[in-house]
Amino acid sequence: MFPLARSILIVCLAAAWSTGAEAGIANKGVPSDRPRIALVIGNSAYKTAPLPNSSNDARLISSTLKSLGFDVAEHIDITRRQMKRAVAAFEDRLQKAGKKAVGVFYYAGHGVQVRGKNYLLPVNADVKKEYEVDDEALDASNVLEAMEFAGNELNFVILDACRNNPFPRSFRSATKGLARMDAPSGTLISYSTAPGDVAADGTEENSPYTKALASAMVKPGLAVEQMFKKVRVAVRFATKDEQTPWESSSLTGDFYFVPGSAGTIVPPTASLLPTDTSNTSEEIAYWQSIQASKDPNDFDSYLDRYGSEGAFTVLARNRAKLLRAHKVDGTSPTQQGTTRIKSQQQLAAEALIRGRKMIEELAESANLVMDNDKIPFGRRIEKFRGLLGEVVDFKPMARFVLQDHYDRASPKEWEDFYATYKELFLSGYDFTSGERWSGEYVVEKIRAYGKDTLVTVRLTQNNEDPLHVAFRVRIRPDSFFGYKIIDVLVSDLSLLVTQRADFKPALNSGGIRHLIATLERKFGKAVKPVEIP
């Protein structure tokens, strides 16, 4: 036996460190009935105010779009004449592709607004007077006009260009950031931040916006509006709410960069299933694309693909069975009992039942994964990490242990610490000792814990005294169970309270950077074997 409770307990008590990293699915040759055409421009090498990340951002988006079946023209560090020629060629390519073509224009670099108009700056821009901007930069509306003249039905304009004006003294009426542009019919315009605000270039290889965009683009089954919503959430989180991406849309239908199944929006097809069943990152992404589905066939497709070796096999099997049962009696898990207003007592009772079910199904899932000798041990570790990453809500936990240092942290410090803290759980597991452990568990008590639910598990091994571990779970409507774990209590001692006390000296001594360095010196760097979104 390999109970989840024991697994999470060891994860919590152990400590290791590694940095977070983004990963995506390479969706080569994504099926589409529409030609996909893209123009990607990244300008970094400005003589005044260079932007180190813009060229990196353009290359990342270019490679992502290529993996999604786009015919991409990529241009790095180009002049105004080259930009205008690239846009003209883009128009020609769209027109030749036909009315059904999908066009994507992506730009990373400096952009300014003057008298309500947006301009994208080439690397050779030399603006000494405000009126010179027309001759020195590319009017962003020219891109919209080129798409309109091409005559195709669906276009996206993505601007990661809302940096500070590099020529502030030359512009009397210039306002920071970019101005709002109305999207023509069949067009969505996405800005890396809200109109009039300034976006971050980022301190890593990519800007927060482009990093989030590239990750979201490859998620199966996301309608484009949902995709940009996920980008907005990720950027706000990474920048501590300092940057909010924004869109202007006139789309009337749905478009999916990666077709797939999310709920019952698009039925899954065999050609879109992950091609490598040994790739745990792909398995996690596929699971995320179906976990909110109300169609049992979606979970059957997962079971057909992964069988008894899936990280989420137990969850898929149980959910498919539940959905079919409700289909027979004419109800659904989400509709049942909604015809009348429920009392607080009824809601509390349901929370207790769901909390217990969550822990029991997770324990069964962990047993199935870690006891499967047919799977190499390294892959079992990856699958187990994937399971944990789906049920633990790390964000409030990381905020709590930082105390008031969270409020003083820069977006970059928060991003780095969050990655560190998440990996402290996901990479800190003592798998070799866990593999040898053969105890049993019993869910012995479940009760309300403030607005949360506390599920207590008794762990026993041989003749040793039992260990009592309680999982504090909180309502998270968008998650598979509707709940996620936010704390673990061992003998009534909170993990978070303990960590908060343990981290306090390092935080008071040198802040968040010092805490990260302290963890790294003490525990070393753990290598993250699989992406946990």
JSON list of C-alpha atoms in Angstrom, two decimals, residues 28 49 78 83 162 180 197 218 221 244 296 300 325 330 347 392 410 418-419 474:
[
{"chain": "A", "resi": 28, "resn": "LYS", "atom": "CA", "xyz": [2.90, 19.06, -34.59]},
{"chain": "A", "resi": 49, "resn": "ALA", "atom": "CA", "xyz": [16.31, 51.84, -24.28]},
{"chain": "A", "resi": 78, "resn": "ILE", "atom": "CA", "xyz": [14.17, 45.11, -38.19]},
{"chain": "A", "resi": 83, "resn": "MET", "atom": "CA", "xyz": [8.43, 46.21, -40.97]},
{"chain": "A", "resi": 162, "resn": "CYS", "atom": "CA", "xyz": [3.21, 48.48, -23.84]},
{"chain": "A", "resi": 180, "resn": "ARG", "atom": "CA", "xyz": [-7.40, 51.27, -27.13]},
{"chain": "A", "resi": 197, "resn": "ASP", "atom": "CA", "xyz": [-0.64, 51.08, -18.56]},
{"chain": "A", "resi": 218, "resn": "VAL", "atom": "CA", "xyz": [-0.86, 24.77, -26.40]},
{"chain": "A", "resi": 221, "resn": "GLY", "atom": "CA", "xyz": [-9.81, 22.46, -25.93]},
{"chain": "A", "resi": 244, "resn": "THR", "atom": "CA", "xyz": [-3.53, 43.10, -16.42]},
{"chain": "A", "resi": 296, "resn": "PRO", "atom": "CA", "xyz": [-18.41, 10.37, -19.74]},
{"chain": "A", "resi": 300, "resn": "ASP", "atom": "CA", "xyz": [-13.39, 6.91, -21.40]},
{"chain": "A", "resi": 325, "resn": "ALA", "atom": "CA", "xyz": [-25.54, 7.17, -13.41]},
{"chain": "A", "resi": 330, "resn": "GLY", "atom": "CA", "xyz": [-32.02, 12.52, -15.77]},
{"chain": "A", "resi": 347, "resn": "LEU", "atom": "CA", "xyz": [-24.18, 22.81, 2.34]},
{"chain": "A", "resi": 392, "resn": "VAL", "atom": "CA", "xyz": [-2.77, 21.14, -3.66]},
{"chain": "A", "resi": 410, "resn": "SER", "atom": "CA", "xyz": [8.42, 42.64, -6.09]},
{"chain": "A", "resi": 418, "resn": "TYR", "atom": "CA", "xyz": [6.29, 30.71, -5.49]},
{"chain": "A", "resi": 419, "resn": "ALA", "atom": "CA", "xyz": [8.20, 28.39, -7.83]},
{"chain": "A", "resi": 474, "resn": "ARG", "atom": "CA", "xyz": [-10.86, 24.63, 0.79]}
]
